[in-house]
Amino acid sequence: MSKFRRIGAGFCGTVWAEPDDSSAFKREDGGPGRSLTNDFEMHKRVIQSLEQLHALKKNNATIHETVTANAPPETSPTIITIPTCYRFITPADTDWWDTNLIRFPEGYTPCNVIHAQRIPPISQPVREFLIDTYCPPSIIAEIKASDTNRDCLIRPYLGRRRVLPTESSQNGDNGGPSSRRPPRQRAFFSLRNFPLHIDQMEQLGISYSDMEVYTRGMADALATMHFNAGIDANDVEFVLAPPPPPHNTALSSLSERDEYPVISNVLGTHMMWILDFDCCRDIAVDEEKGLEQVITAFLRNDPFYPRPSSSEDLWRVFRVRYIWTVQEIVRDRTDADKERLVTFAERFVKGVEEKEMEKMQRRVSS
């Protein structure tokens, strides 16, 4: 029987793949305090919530009374998708371990494992393009030959730019190329969970309309996690990766090629995937504690979501889409519930803006 191949690692544990790349196995062998059980349960809730959102978007083709003049078209589909979760394996599942333990390296022992659909890696031509563009020249050949860099997923950082404002831009310059310091080139380079910042997207020629699609996908995901799944979305991750292969028939509708649109640009044909739910917690969407919880989770996460400090235009797209999707989710609730939940969503967005303003003011004053 062929060996599993390690394709990633995080605080919660290591991730392994089958040779045919159709499945991934996430082991609970990471840091203390991280729960694969919680990851699995939250993952299933997010799958269900996204299915509910998808059904709503099909049924509510036009919602003129709830959409502002700045909102995207009512029929605009979401690009967000999520890996199928197949099974939770425990150390007591002896039948599975008797067959599969030998597929891990020597010394590994049974533990909790999530068996899920593997997110397909970025294609070789796109990987080599990213290496040629961003890798230090002295290690390009080494990186292209590296086996680990086959496991490339792209983390879209719409909330951060690599370029840093100079003193002139802080004092009122328009922040053009002459007023920004270029990022320092690092000696280390890896394509695993490759961070692609908003200025890099601009540099690569990714259109603003594509960045809007990414933004709306994130807004849809966050709204449905807050108001369908009832969780804070703490520390979730978004990645850009290809759609699943058409021959894979074991997929849920959320990851089938004909159910969700794909984007084709310099990064190849891809979708936006959401993953990693082990840090998510329940929220109360009508309490001050719940409001503080979701604002904190948003700001502490890696900079996937747009922010006013990274792009005011994309932040407006995110804000409008988030509120609009919340309105879709609560459309059939009682009037009192709708008012309460939409107010919570509006206060969340305003709270993020206030925190961002405070941070920018501190940066200028320092």
mmCIF file of C-alpha atoms in Angstrom:
data_model
loop_
_atom_site.group_PDB
_atom_site.id
_atom_site.type_symbol
_atom_site.label_atom_id
_atom_site.label_comp_id
_atom_site.label_asym_id
_atom_site.label_seq_id
_atom_site.Cartn_x
_atom_site.Cartn_y
_atom_site.Cartn_z
ATOM 1 C CA MET A 1 0.000 0.000 0.000
ATOM 2 C CA SER A 2 1.345 3.435 -0.957
ATOM 3 C CA LYS A 3 2.533 5.902 1.671
ATOM 4 C CA PHE A 4 0.749 9.114 2.624
ATOM 5 C CA ARG A 5 2.597 12.267 1.620
ATOM 6 C CA ARG A 6 2.783 15.266 3.940
ATOM 7 C CA ILE A 7 1.340 18.322 2.188
ATOM 8 C CA GLY A 8 1.076 20.832 5.017
ATOM 9 C CA ALA A 9 1.174 21.617 8.706
ATOM 10 C CA GLY A 10 -0.414 24.088 11.088
ATOM 11 C CA PHE A 11 -0.990 24.739 14.766
ATOM 12 C CA CYS A 12 -3.683 22.072 14.878
ATOM 13 C CA GLY A 13 -1.672 19.360 13.163
ATOM 14 C CA THR A 14 -0.154 17.934 10.010
ATOM 15 C CA VAL A 15 -1.961 17.291 6.721
ATOM 16 C CA TRP A 16 -1.345 14.276 4.513
ATOM 17 C CA ALA A 17 -2.560 13.260 1.057
ATOM 18 C CA GLU A 18 -3.147 10.088 -0.864
ATOM 19 C CA PRO A 19 -1.089 9.529 -4.007
ATOM 20 C CA ASP A 20 -4.116 10.163 -6.237
ATOM 21 C CA ASP A 21 -4.607 13.520 -4.464
ATOM 22 C CA SER A 22 -8.353 13.062 -4.017
ATOM 23 C CA SER A 23 -8.315 12.958 -0.209
ATOM 24 C CA ALA A 24 -6.561 14.744 2.621
ATOM 25 C CA PHE A 25 -6.025 13.532 6.185
ATOM 26 C CA LYS A 26 -5.541 16.090 8.948
ATOM 27 C CA ARG A 27 -3.915 14.687 12.095
ATOM 28 C CA GLU A 28 -4.368 16.154 15.574
ATOM 29 C CA ASP A 29 -0.641 16.263 16.312
ATOM 30 C CA GLY A 30 -0.079 20.008 16.600
ATOM 31 C CA GLY A 31 0.090 22.412 19.506
ATOM 32 C CA PRO A 32 -1.812 22.095 22.780
ATOM 33 C CA GLY A 33 -5.254 23.611 23.097
ATOM 34 C CA ARG A 34 -6.261 23.004 19.474
ATOM 35 C CA SER A 35 -9.174 20.641 18.886
ATOM 36 C CA LEU A 36 -9.708 18.618 15.740
ATOM 37 C CA THR A 37 -13.102 17.617 17.135
ATOM 38 C CA ASN A 38 -14.143 21.269 17.124
ATOM 39 C CA ASP A 39 -12.647 21.698 13.652
ATOM 40 C CA PHE A 40 -14.761 18.815 12.331
ATOM 41 C CA GLU A 41 -18.004 19.961 13.980
ATOM 42 C CA MET A 42 -17.557 23.572 12.860
ATOM 43 C CA HIS A 43 -16.608 22.443 9.358
ATOM 44 C CA LYS A 44 -19.886 20.527 9.057
ATOM 45 C CA ARG A 45 -21.836 23.566 10.293
ATOM 46 C CA VAL A 46 -20.187 25.808 7.724
ATOM 47 C CA ILE A 47 -20.954 23.309 4.952
ATOM 48 C CA GLN A 48 -24.610 23.353 5.991
ATOM 49 C CA SER A 49 -24.690 27.146 6.258
ATOM 50 C CA LEU A 50 -23.174 27.588 2.800
ATOM 51 C CA GLU A 51 -25.709 25.151 1.376
ATOM 52 C CA GLN A 52 -28.450 27.289 2.933
ATOM 53 C CA LEU A 53 -26.925 30.433 1.459
ATOM 54 C CA HIS A 54 -26.669 28.839 -1.975
ATOM 55 C CA ALA A 55 -30.353 27.878 -1.825
ATOM 56 C CA LEU A 56 -31.282 31.418 -0.772
ATOM 57 C CA LYS A 57 -29.380 32.925 -3.675
ATOM 58 C CA LYS A 58 -31.221 30.648 -6.067
ATOM 59 C CA ASN A 59 -34.637 31.453 -4.615
ATOM 60 C CA ASN A 60 -34.169 35.183 -4.034
ATOM 61 C CA ALA A 61 -33.119 36.209 -7.522
ATOM 62 C CA THR A 62 -34.328 39.781 -7.003
ATOM 63 C CA ILE A 63 -34.609 41.565 -3.672
ATOM 64 C CA HIS A 64 -35.007 45.161 -4.744
ATOM 65 C CA GLU A 65 -36.389 46.357 -1.451
ATOM 66 C CA THR A 66 -33.292 45.311 0.525
ATOM 67 C CA VAL A 67 -30.507 46.389 -1.819
ATOM 68 C CA THR A 68 -28.864 49.800 -1.763
ATOM 69 C CA ALA A 69 -27.859 51.709 -4.858
ATOM 70 C CA ASN A 70 -24.227 50.676 -4.305
ATOM 71 C CA ALA A 71 -24.948 46.954 -3.996
ATOM 72 C CA PRO A 72 -23.761 44.400 -6.531
ATOM 73 C CA PRO A 73 -26.349 42.822 -8.855
ATOM 74 C CA GLU A 74 -28.837 40.707 -6.973
ATOM 75 C CA THR A 75 -28.045 37.648 -9.082
ATOM 76 C CA SER A 76 -24.297 37.894 -8.509
ATOM 77 C CA PRO A 77 -23.303 34.347 -7.485
ATOM 78 C CA THR A 78 -20.846 33.518 -4.762
ATOM 79 C CA ILE A 79 -17.490 31.995 -5.621
ATOM 80 C CA ILE A 80 -16.880 30.535 -2.170
ATOM 81 C CA THR A 81 -16.683 26.769 -1.737
ATOM 82 C CA ILE A 82 -15.588 24.338 0.965
ATOM 83 C CA PRO A 83 -13.991 20.876 0.994
ATOM 84 C CA THR A 84 -16.300 17.963 1.623
ATOM 85 C CA CYS A 85 -15.834 16.426 5.081
ATOM 86 C CA TYR A 86 -15.981 12.632 4.840
ATOM 87 C CA ARG A 87 -15.208 11.173 8.252
ATOM 88 C CA PHE A 88 -13.820 11.767 11.738
ATOM 89 C CA ILE A 89 -11.376 9.022 12.736
ATOM 90 C CA THR A 90 -10.396 8.403 16.383
ATOM 91 C CA PRO A 91 -7.599 6.279 17.878
ATOM 92 C CA ALA A 92 -10.279 3.694 18.715
ATOM 93 C CA ASP A 93 -11.073 3.106 15.024
ATOM 94 C CA THR A 94 -8.783 0.088 14.932
ATOM 95 C CA ASP A 95 -9.962 -1.173 11.548
ATOM 96 C CA TRP A 96 -8.829 2.065 9.904
ATOM 97 C CA TRP A 97 -5.528 2.248 11.789
ATOM 98 C CA ASP A 98 -4.706 -1.411 11.172
ATOM 99 C CA THR A 99 -4.796 -0.620 7.469
ATOM 100 C CA ASN A 100 -3.436 2.924 7.373
ATOM 101 C CA LEU A 101 -0.958 3.471 10.217
ATOM 102 C CA ILE A 102 1.849 1.964 8.143
ATOM 103 C CA ARG A 103 1.182 4.615 5.482
ATOM 104 C CA PHE A 104 2.506 7.304 7.841
ATOM 105 C CA PRO A 105 6.249 7.568 8.596
ATOM 106 C CA GLU A 106 7.745 5.278 11.213
ATOM 107 C CA GLY A 107 7.071 6.409 14.768
ATOM 108 C CA TYR A 108 3.640 7.906 14.120
ATOM 109 C CA THR A 109 0.841 6.724 16.401
ATOM 110 C CA PRO A 110 -2.978 6.757 16.169
ATOM 111 C CA CYS A 111 -4.684 10.066 16.939
ATOM 112 C CA ASN A 112 -7.789 11.992 15.890
ATOM 113 C CA VAL A 113 -7.904 12.484 12.111
ATOM 114 C CA ILE A 114 -10.241 14.334 9.747
ATOM 115 C CA HIS A 115 -10.682 12.674 6.354
ATOM 116 C CA ALA A 116 -11.714 15.377 3.877
ATOM 117 C CA GLN A 117 -11.614 16.282 0.227
ATOM 118 C CA ARG A 118 -8.247 17.650 -0.786
ATOM 119 C CA ILE A 119 -8.136 21.153 -2.237
ATOM 120 C CA PRO A 120 -6.346 20.800 -5.602
ATOM 121 C CA PRO A 121 -2.934 22.504 -5.780
ATOM 122 C CA ILE A 122 -2.123 25.334 -8.160
ATOM 123 C CA SER A 123 -0.935 24.105 -11.571
ATOM 124 C CA GLN A 124 2.752 23.828 -12.452
ATOM 125 C CA PRO A 125 2.765 26.672 -15.038
ATOM 126 C CA VAL A 126 1.283 29.080 -12.481
ATOM 127 C CA ARG A 127 3.690 27.856 -9.787
ATOM 128 C CA GLU A 128 6.653 28.492 -12.055
ATOM 129 C CA PHE A 129 5.286 31.914 -12.982
ATOM 130 C CA LEU A 130 5.073 32.864 -9.285
ATOM 131 C CA ILE A 131 8.581 31.543 -8.681
ATOM 132 C CA ASP A 132 10.003 33.511 -11.621
ATOM 133 C CA THR A 133 8.215 36.645 -10.425
ATOM 134 C CA TYR A 134 8.852 36.582 -6.677
ATOM 135 C CA CYS A 135 11.588 34.098 -5.806
ATOM 136 C CA PRO A 136 15.144 35.390 -5.170
ATOM 137 C CA PRO A 137 17.126 34.551 -8.339
ATOM 138 C CA SER A 138 19.781 32.640 -6.424
ATOM 139 C CA ILE A 139 17.330 29.906 -5.353
ATOM 140 C CA ILE A 140 14.917 29.734 -8.306
ATOM 141 C CA ALA A 141 16.272 26.415 -9.594
ATOM 142 C CA GLU A 142 16.166 24.909 -6.101
ATOM 143 C CA ILE A 143 12.573 26.007 -5.511
ATOM 144 C CA LYS A 144 11.382 24.735 -8.896
ATOM 145 C CA ALA A 145 12.897 21.331 -8.126
ATOM 146 C CA SER A 146 11.463 21.215 -4.602
ATOM 147 C CA ASP A 147 8.863 18.517 -4.023
ATOM 148 C CA THR A 148 7.140 20.437 -1.216
ATOM 149 C CA ASN A 149 6.421 23.401 -3.484
ATOM 150 C CA ARG A 150 4.090 21.252 -5.571
ATOM 151 C CA ASP A 151 1.561 21.733 -2.754
ATOM 152 C CA CYS A 152 0.780 25.331 -3.661
ATOM 153 C CA LEU A 153 -2.323 27.133 -2.446
ATOM 154 C CA ILE A 154 -2.603 30.918 -2.707
ATOM 155 C CA ARG A 155 -3.735 32.978 0.281
ATOM 156 C CA PRO A 156 -5.435 36.145 -1.042
ATOM 157 C CA TYR A 157 -4.481 39.000 1.293
ATOM 158 C CA LEU A 158 -6.935 41.727 0.305
ATOM 159 C CA GLY A 159 -6.399 43.389 3.679
ATOM 160 C CA ARG A 160 -2.693 44.137 3.365
ATOM 161 C CA ARG A 161 -0.167 45.602 0.980
ATOM 162 C CA ARG A 162 3.495 44.618 0.996
ATOM 163 C CA VAL A 163 4.586 48.129 0.060
ATOM 164 C CA LEU A 164 5.038 50.435 3.011
ATOM 165 C CA PRO A 165 4.127 54.149 2.963
ATOM 166 C CA THR A 166 7.054 56.536 3.238
ATOM 167 C CA GLU A 167 7.077 59.682 5.336
ATOM 168 C CA SER A 168 5.829 61.761 2.395
ATOM 169 C CA SER A 169 2.758 59.567 1.901
ATOM 170 C CA GLN A 170 1.983 59.723 5.618
ATOM 171 C CA ASN A 171 2.056 63.518 5.347
ATOM 172 C CA GLY A 172 -0.512 63.700 2.591
ATOM 173 C CA ASP A 173 1.118 62.350 -0.566
ATOM 174 C CA ASN A 174 -1.213 60.332 -2.760
ATOM 175 C CA GLY A 175 0.683 57.135 -2.052
ATOM 176 C CA GLY A 176 1.809 56.516 -5.639
ATOM 177 C CA PRO A 177 4.814 54.380 -6.543
ATOM 178 C CA SER A 178 7.345 57.127 -5.748
ATOM 179 C CA SER A 179 5.980 57.521 -2.228
ATOM 180 C CA ARG A 180 6.069 53.869 -1.213
ATOM 181 C CA ARG A 181 9.006 51.770 -0.064
ATOM 182 C CA PRO A 182 9.341 48.452 -1.930
ATOM 183 C CA PRO A 183 9.234 45.339 0.220
ATOM 184 C CA ARG A 184 12.486 43.695 1.189
ATOM 185 C CA GLN A 185 13.244 40.494 -0.695
ATOM 186 C CA ARG A 186 13.536 37.479 1.570
ATOM 187 C CA ALA A 187 16.114 34.715 1.257
ATOM 188 C CA PHE A 188 13.416 32.165 2.145
ATOM 189 C CA PHE A 189 10.715 31.278 -0.360
ATOM 190 C CA SER A 190 7.874 28.767 -0.277
ATOM 191 C CA LEU A 191 4.770 28.209 -2.376
ATOM 192 C CA ARG A 192 2.897 26.412 0.401
ATOM 193 C CA ASN A 193 0.151 28.778 1.526
ATOM 194 C CA PHE A 194 1.664 31.472 -0.670
ATOM 195 C CA PRO A 195 0.529 34.943 0.493
ATOM 196 C CA LEU A 196 -0.552 37.178 -2.382
ATOM 197 C CA HIS A 197 -1.099 40.741 -1.194
ATOM 198 C CA ILE A 198 -3.332 43.259 -2.875
ATOM 199 C CA ASP A 199 -0.411 45.197 -4.408
ATOM 200 C CA GLN A 200 0.963 41.943 -5.844
ATOM 201 C CA MET A 201 -2.408 41.236 -7.449
ATOM 202 C CA GLU A 202 -2.248 44.681 -9.032
ATOM 203 C CA GLN A 203 1.324 44.029 -10.149
ATOM 204 C CA LEU A 204 0.328 40.732 -11.777
ATOM 205 C CA GLY A 205 -2.498 42.406 -13.689
ATOM 206 C CA ILE A 206 -5.369 40.769 -11.809
ATOM 207 C CA SER A 207 -8.338 42.964 -12.635
ATOM 208 C CA TYR A 208 -10.224 44.995 -10.080
ATOM 209 C CA SER A 209 -13.388 43.132 -11.069
ATOM 210 C CA ASP A 210 -11.731 39.825 -10.120
ATOM 211 C CA MET A 211 -10.690 41.295 -6.782
ATOM 212 C CA GLU A 212 -14.315 42.340 -6.298
ATOM 213 C CA VAL A 213 -15.373 38.728 -6.866
ATOM 214 C CA TYR A 214 -12.879 37.552 -4.223
ATOM 215 C CA THR A 215 -14.195 40.232 -1.887
ATOM 216 C CA ARG A 216 -17.836 39.241 -2.348
ATOM 217 C CA GLY A 217 -16.974 35.602 -1.757
ATOM 218 C CA MET A 218 -15.362 36.468 1.566
ATOM 219 C CA ALA A 219 -18.298 38.685 2.529
ATOM 220 C CA ASP A 220 -20.772 35.910 1.699
ATOM 221 C CA ALA A 221 -18.772 33.402 3.728
ATOM 222 C CA LEU A 222 -18.484 35.664 6.764
ATOM 223 C CA ALA A 223 -22.158 36.627 6.705
ATOM 224 C CA THR A 224 -23.317 33.024 6.532
ATOM 225 C CA MET A 225 -20.886 31.931 9.256
ATOM 226 C CA HIS A 226 -22.201 34.687 11.523
ATOM 227 C CA PHE A 227 -25.938 34.360 10.798
ATOM 228 C CA ASN A 228 -26.453 30.794 9.532
ATOM 229 C CA ALA A 229 -23.778 28.840 11.386
ATOM 230 C CA GLY A 230 -23.766 31.173 14.416
ATOM 231 C CA ILE A 231 -19.964 31.174 14.767
ATOM 232 C CA ASP A 232 -17.336 33.903 14.965
ATOM 233 C CA ALA A 233 -15.196 32.681 11.997
ATOM 234 C CA ASN A 234 -12.082 33.048 14.132
ATOM 235 C CA ASP A 235 -8.861 32.127 12.301
ATOM 236 C CA VAL A 236 -10.533 30.636 9.221
ATOM 237 C CA GLU A 237 -8.495 30.639 6.032
ATOM 238 C CA PHE A 238 -9.291 31.429 2.422
ATOM 239 C CA VAL A 239 -7.242 30.068 -0.465
ATOM 240 C CA LEU A 240 -7.357 30.351 -4.229
ATOM 241 C CA ALA A 241 -7.069 26.950 -5.890
ATOM 242 C CA PRO A 242 -8.400 25.077 -8.928
ATOM 243 C CA PRO A 243 -11.860 23.505 -8.980
ATOM 244 C CA PRO A 244 -12.020 19.788 -8.220
ATOM 245 C CA PRO A 245 -11.393 17.432 -11.124
ATOM 246 C CA PRO A 246 -14.562 16.567 -13.058
ATOM 247 C CA HIS A 247 -14.084 12.827 -12.536
ATOM 248 C CA ASN A 248 -14.448 13.168 -8.763
ATOM 249 C CA THR A 249 -18.048 12.093 -8.204
ATOM 250 C CA ALA A 250 -17.912 12.052 -4.395
ATOM 251 C CA LEU A 251 -18.243 15.809 -4.048
ATOM 252 C CA SER A 252 -20.983 17.839 -2.471
ATOM 253 C CA SER A 253 -22.790 20.410 -4.594
ATOM 254 C CA LEU A 254 -20.715 23.109 -2.911
ATOM 255 C CA SER A 255 -17.596 22.054 -4.761
ATOM 256 C CA GLU A 256 -18.964 20.832 -8.069
ATOM 257 C CA ARG A 257 -17.689 22.702 -11.074
ATOM 258 C CA ASP A 258 -21.144 23.463 -12.509
ATOM 259 C CA GLU A 259 -22.572 24.842 -9.261
ATOM 260 C CA TYR A 260 -20.133 27.657 -8.584
ATOM 261 C CA PRO A 261 -18.401 30.050 -10.972
ATOM 262 C CA VAL A 262 -14.676 29.955 -11.507
ATOM 263 C CA ILE A 263 -12.285 32.788 -12.254
ATOM 264 C CA SER A 264 -9.667 32.602 -14.993
ATOM 265 C CA ASN A 265 -6.753 35.012 -14.927
ATOM 266 C CA VAL A 266 -2.981 34.925 -14.551
ATOM 267 C CA LEU A 267 -3.421 32.474 -11.646
ATOM 268 C CA GLY A 268 -5.150 29.963 -13.916
ATOM 269 C CA THR A 269 -8.717 28.732 -13.515
ATOM 270 C CA HIS A 270 -9.565 28.757 -9.835
ATOM 271 C CA MET A 271 -12.155 29.133 -7.093
ATOM 272 C CA MET A 272 -12.032 30.496 -3.563
ATOM 273 C CA TRP A 273 -11.997 27.809 -0.873
ATOM 274 C CA ILE A 274 -12.528 28.219 2.868
ATOM 275 C CA LEU A 275 -10.956 25.912 5.456
ATOM 276 C CA ASP A 276 -9.605 25.492 9.021
ATOM 277 C CA PHE A 277 -12.326 25.941 11.624
ATOM 278 C CA ASP A 278 -10.688 24.644 14.806
ATOM 279 C CA CYS A 279 -10.584 28.094 16.447
ATOM 280 C CA CYS A 280 -14.207 29.005 15.649
ATOM 281 C CA ARG A 281 -16.578 29.505 18.565
ATOM 282 C CA ASP A 282 -20.316 30.030 19.009
ATOM 283 C CA ILE A 283 -21.615 33.594 19.158
ATOM 284 C CA ALA A 284 -24.737 35.324 20.426
ATOM 285 C CA VAL A 285 -25.721 37.726 17.650
ATOM 286 C CA ASP A 286 -27.849 39.887 19.909
ATOM 287 C CA GLU A 287 -25.396 40.572 22.739
ATOM 288 C CA GLU A 288 -22.551 43.053 23.229
ATOM 289 C CA LYS A 289 -20.210 40.186 24.022
ATOM 290 C CA GLY A 290 -21.035 38.579 20.679
ATOM 291 C CA LEU A 291 -20.412 41.846 18.846
ATOM 292 C CA GLU A 292 -17.015 42.286 20.480
ATOM 293 C CA GLN A 293 -16.205 38.654 19.707
ATOM 294 C CA VAL A 294 -16.824 38.924 15.946
ATOM 295 C CA ILE A 295 -14.977 42.253 15.640
ATOM 296 C CA THR A 296 -11.970 40.819 17.466
ATOM 297 C CA ALA A 297 -11.999 37.647 15.346
ATOM 298 C CA PHE A 298 -12.116 39.718 12.147
ATOM 299 C CA LEU A 299 -9.204 41.954 13.125
ATOM 300 C CA ARG A 300 -7.020 39.176 14.541
ATOM 301 C CA ASN A 301 -7.331 36.955 11.508
ATOM 302 C CA ASP A 302 -4.730 36.960 8.768
ATOM 303 C CA PRO A 303 -5.487 39.849 6.382
ATOM 304 C CA PHE A 304 -7.765 38.019 3.958
ATOM 305 C CA TYR A 305 -10.694 40.440 4.193
ATOM 306 C CA PRO A 306 -10.321 43.930 2.691
ATOM 307 C CA ARG A 307 -9.922 46.745 5.178
ATOM 308 C CA PRO A 308 -10.226 50.504 4.836
ATOM 309 C CA SER A 309 -6.443 50.762 5.240
ATOM 310 C CA SER A 310 -5.693 48.418 2.315
ATOM 311 C CA SER A 311 -8.329 49.542 -0.206
ATOM 312 C CA GLU A 312 -11.244 51.820 0.540
ATOM 313 C CA ASP A 313 -12.958 50.711 -2.678
ATOM 314 C CA LEU A 314 -12.758 46.987 -1.892
ATOM 315 C CA TRP A 315 -13.783 47.667 1.693
ATOM 316 C CA ARG A 316 -16.952 49.357 0.403
ATOM 317 C CA VAL A 317 -17.646 46.325 -1.795
ATOM 318 C CA PHE A 318 -17.161 44.046 1.218
ATOM 319 C CA ARG A 319 -19.336 46.161 3.511
ATOM 320 C CA VAL A 320 -22.232 46.393 1.044
ATOM 321 C CA ARG A 321 -22.102 42.710 0.124
ATOM 322 C CA TYR A 322 -21.888 41.576 3.759
ATOM 323 C CA ILE A 323 -24.965 43.600 4.769
ATOM 324 C CA TRP A 324 -26.842 42.562 1.636
ATOM 325 C CA THR A 325 -26.134 38.856 2.264
ATOM 326 C CA VAL A 326 -27.253 39.192 5.877
ATOM 327 C CA GLN A 327 -30.494 40.721 4.593
ATOM 328 C CA GLU A 328 -30.946 37.700 2.323
ATOM 329 C CA ILE A 329 -30.321 35.287 5.184
ATOM 330 C CA VAL A 330 -32.858 36.911 7.528
ATOM 331 C CA ARG A 331 -35.439 37.830 4.881
ATOM 332 C CA ASP A 332 -38.041 35.307 6.087
ATOM 333 C CA ARG A 333 -37.606 36.017 9.794
ATOM 334 C CA THR A 334 -40.013 38.120 11.825
ATOM 335 C CA ASP A 335 -39.729 41.886 11.481
ATOM 336 C CA ALA A 336 -38.301 42.122 14.988
ATOM 337 C CA ASP A 337 -35.668 39.484 14.248
ATOM 338 C CA LYS A 338 -34.734 41.102 10.951
ATOM 339 C CA GLU A 339 -34.229 44.480 12.586
ATOM 340 C CA ARG A 340 -32.189 42.987 15.429
ATOM 341 C CA LEU A 341 -29.914 40.902 13.203
ATOM 342 C CA VAL A 342 -29.332 43.512 10.500
ATOM 343 C CA THR A 343 -28.554 46.050 13.224
ATOM 344 C CA PHE A 344 -25.983 43.629 14.653
ATOM 345 C CA ALA A 345 -24.410 43.279 11.185
ATOM 346 C CA GLU A 346 -24.286 47.048 10.702
ATOM 347 C CA ARG A 347 -22.721 47.522 14.138
ATOM 348 C CA PHE A 348 -20.119 44.873 13.304
ATOM 349 C CA VAL A 349 -19.086 46.701 10.126
ATOM 350 C CA LYS A 350 -19.027 50.052 11.914
ATOM 351 C CA GLY A 351 -16.986 48.553 14.759
ATOM 352 C CA VAL A 352 -14.357 47.284 12.319
ATOM 353 C CA GLU A 353 -14.172 50.719 10.682
ATOM 354 C CA GLU A 354 -13.733 52.442 14.036
ATOM 355 C CA LYS A 355 -10.952 50.070 15.095
ATOM 356 C CA GLU A 356 -9.215 50.543 11.759
ATOM 357 C CA MET A 357 -9.458 54.324 12.070
ATOM 358 C CA GLU A 358 -7.926 54.181 15.542
ATOM 359 C CA LYS A 359 -5.059 52.062 14.217
ATOM 360 C CA MET A 360 -4.381 54.422 11.303
ATOM 361 C CA GLN A 361 -4.410 57.439 13.620
ATOM 362 C CA ARG A 362 -1.896 55.752 15.934
ATOM 363 C CA ARG A 363 0.314 54.976 12.949
ATOM 364 C CA VAL A 364 0.279 58.590 11.765
ATOM 365 C CA SER A 365 0.928 60.012 15.241
ATOM 366 C CA SER A 366 3.895 57.707 15.790
#
